[in-house]
């Protein structure tokens, strides 16, 4: 999952309003944008907290903390994909 600019979903949503796009599609893009923003915020805050640890104190950080950080990087995109699939599958095409 890459970090992307916040303007992309906003521009798409603005176009959807102008062309009167299907509301389900509008809310699908809106929900994905919110999910992406939330994941980005959580990952940013986690990395910011890890950055405050001094180099000499790194050895005292429990190994499970590194496992939690690794799992958060793995589960964030997987959770996003799962939520997208749960939202898209019920939509009539």
PDB file of C-alpha atoms in Angstrom, residues 15-77:
ATOM      1  CA  UNK A  15     -16.405  14.866 -10.181  1.00  0.00           C
ATOM      2  CA  UNK A  16     -18.880  12.248  -8.962  1.00  0.00           C
ATOM      3  CA  UNK A  17     -21.100  15.023  -7.597  1.00  0.00           C
ATOM      4  CA  UNK A  18     -20.928  17.019 -10.822  1.00  0.00           C
ATOM      5  CA  UNK A  19     -21.851  14.056 -13.033  1.00  0.00           C
ATOM      6  CA  UNK A  20     -24.399  12.677 -10.534  1.00  0.00           C
ATOM      7  CA  UNK A  21     -22.611   9.348 -10.183  1.00  0.00           C
ATOM      8  CA  UNK A  22     -24.212   6.431  -8.418  1.00  0.00           C
ATOM      9  CA  UNK A  23     -24.399   7.037  -4.654  1.00  0.00           C
ATOM     10  CA  UNK A  24     -23.062   3.559  -3.860  1.00  0.00           C
ATOM     11  CA  UNK A  25     -19.948   4.283  -5.908  1.00  0.00           C
ATOM     12  CA  UNK A  26     -19.602   7.698  -4.255  1.00  0.00           C
ATOM     13  CA  UNK A  27     -19.748   6.215  -0.758  1.00  0.00           C
ATOM     14  CA  UNK A  28     -17.413   3.373  -1.718  1.00  0.00           C
ATOM     15  CA  UNK A  29     -14.715   5.845  -2.790  1.00  0.00           C
ATOM     16  CA  UNK A  30     -15.445   8.022   0.251  1.00  0.00           C
ATOM     17  CA  UNK A  31     -15.120   5.062   2.621  1.00  0.00           C
ATOM     18  CA  UNK A  32     -11.892   3.894   1.032  1.00  0.00           C
ATOM     19  CA  UNK A  33     -10.449   7.404   1.326  1.00  0.00           C
ATOM     20  CA  UNK A  34     -11.348   7.493   5.017  1.00  0.00           C
ATOM     21  CA  UNK A  35      -9.840   4.053   5.563  1.00  0.00           C
ATOM     22  CA  UNK A  36      -6.631   5.035   3.773  1.00  0.00           C
ATOM     23  CA  UNK A  37      -6.366   8.244   5.795  1.00  0.00           C
ATOM     24  CA  UNK A  38      -6.904   6.316   9.017  1.00  0.00           C
ATOM     25  CA  UNK A  39      -4.245   3.733   8.180  1.00  0.00           C
ATOM     26  CA  UNK A  40      -1.802   6.478   7.213  1.00  0.00           C
ATOM     27  CA  UNK A  41      -2.432   8.314  10.475  1.00  0.00           C
ATOM     28  CA  UNK A  42      -1.963   5.198  12.614  1.00  0.00           C
ATOM     29  CA  UNK A  43       1.250   4.195  10.833  1.00  0.00           C
ATOM     30  CA  UNK A  44       2.600   7.749  11.092  1.00  0.00           C
ATOM     31  CA  UNK A  45       1.904   7.909  14.815  1.00  0.00           C
ATOM     32  CA  UNK A  46       3.522   4.504  15.356  1.00  0.00           C
ATOM     33  CA  UNK A  47       6.677   5.465  13.506  1.00  0.00           C
ATOM     34  CA  UNK A  48       6.771   8.803  15.324  1.00  0.00           C
ATOM     35  CA  UNK A  49       6.706   6.992  18.661  1.00  0.00           C
ATOM     36  CA  UNK A  50       9.448   4.598  17.565  1.00  0.00           C
ATOM     37  CA  UNK A  51      11.587   7.560  16.469  1.00  0.00           C
ATOM     38  CA  UNK A  52      11.650   8.924  20.037  1.00  0.00           C
ATOM     39  CA  UNK A  53      13.525   5.872  21.336  1.00  0.00           C
ATOM     40  CA  UNK A  54      17.199   6.654  21.828  1.00  0.00           C
ATOM     41  CA  UNK A  55      19.717   4.435  20.069  1.00  0.00           C
ATOM     42  CA  UNK A  56      21.236   3.210  23.313  1.00  0.00           C
ATOM     43  CA  UNK A  57      17.770   2.253  24.602  1.00  0.00           C
ATOM     44  CA  UNK A  58      16.897   0.141  21.545  1.00  0.00           C
ATOM     45  CA  UNK A  59      18.259  -2.996  23.201  1.00  0.00           C
ATOM     46  CA  UNK A  60      15.793  -2.592  26.092  1.00  0.00           C
ATOM     47  CA  UNK A  61      12.728  -2.551  23.830  1.00  0.00           C
ATOM     48  CA  UNK A  62      10.990  -5.939  24.103  1.00  0.00           C
ATOM     49  CA  UNK A  63      11.102  -8.057  20.951  1.00  0.00           C
ATOM     50  CA  UNK A  64       7.298  -8.290  20.992  1.00  0.00           C
ATOM     51  CA  UNK A  65       7.142  -4.537  20.289  1.00  0.00           C
ATOM     52  CA  UNK A  66       8.959  -5.076  17.010  1.00  0.00           C
ATOM     53  CA  UNK A  67       6.572  -7.921  16.196  1.00  0.00           C
ATOM     54  CA  UNK A  68       3.577  -5.639  16.831  1.00  0.00           C
ATOM     55  CA  UNK A  69       4.988  -2.971  14.533  1.00  0.00           C
ATOM     56  CA  UNK A  70       5.671  -5.544  11.813  1.00  0.00           C
ATOM     57  CA  UNK A  71       2.172  -6.985  12.149  1.00  0.00           C
ATOM     58  CA  UNK A  72       0.610  -3.526  11.958  1.00  0.00           C
ATOM     59  CA  UNK A  73       2.392  -2.918   8.646  1.00  0.00           C
ATOM     60  CA  UNK A  74       1.134  -6.263   7.348  1.00  0.00           C
ATOM     61  CA  UNK A  75      -2.435  -6.119   8.636  1.00  0.00           C
ATOM     62  CA  UNK A  76      -3.201  -2.530   7.611  1.00  0.00           C
ATOM     63  CA  UNK A  77      -3.192  -3.209   3.845  1.00  0.00           C
TER      64      UNK A  77
END
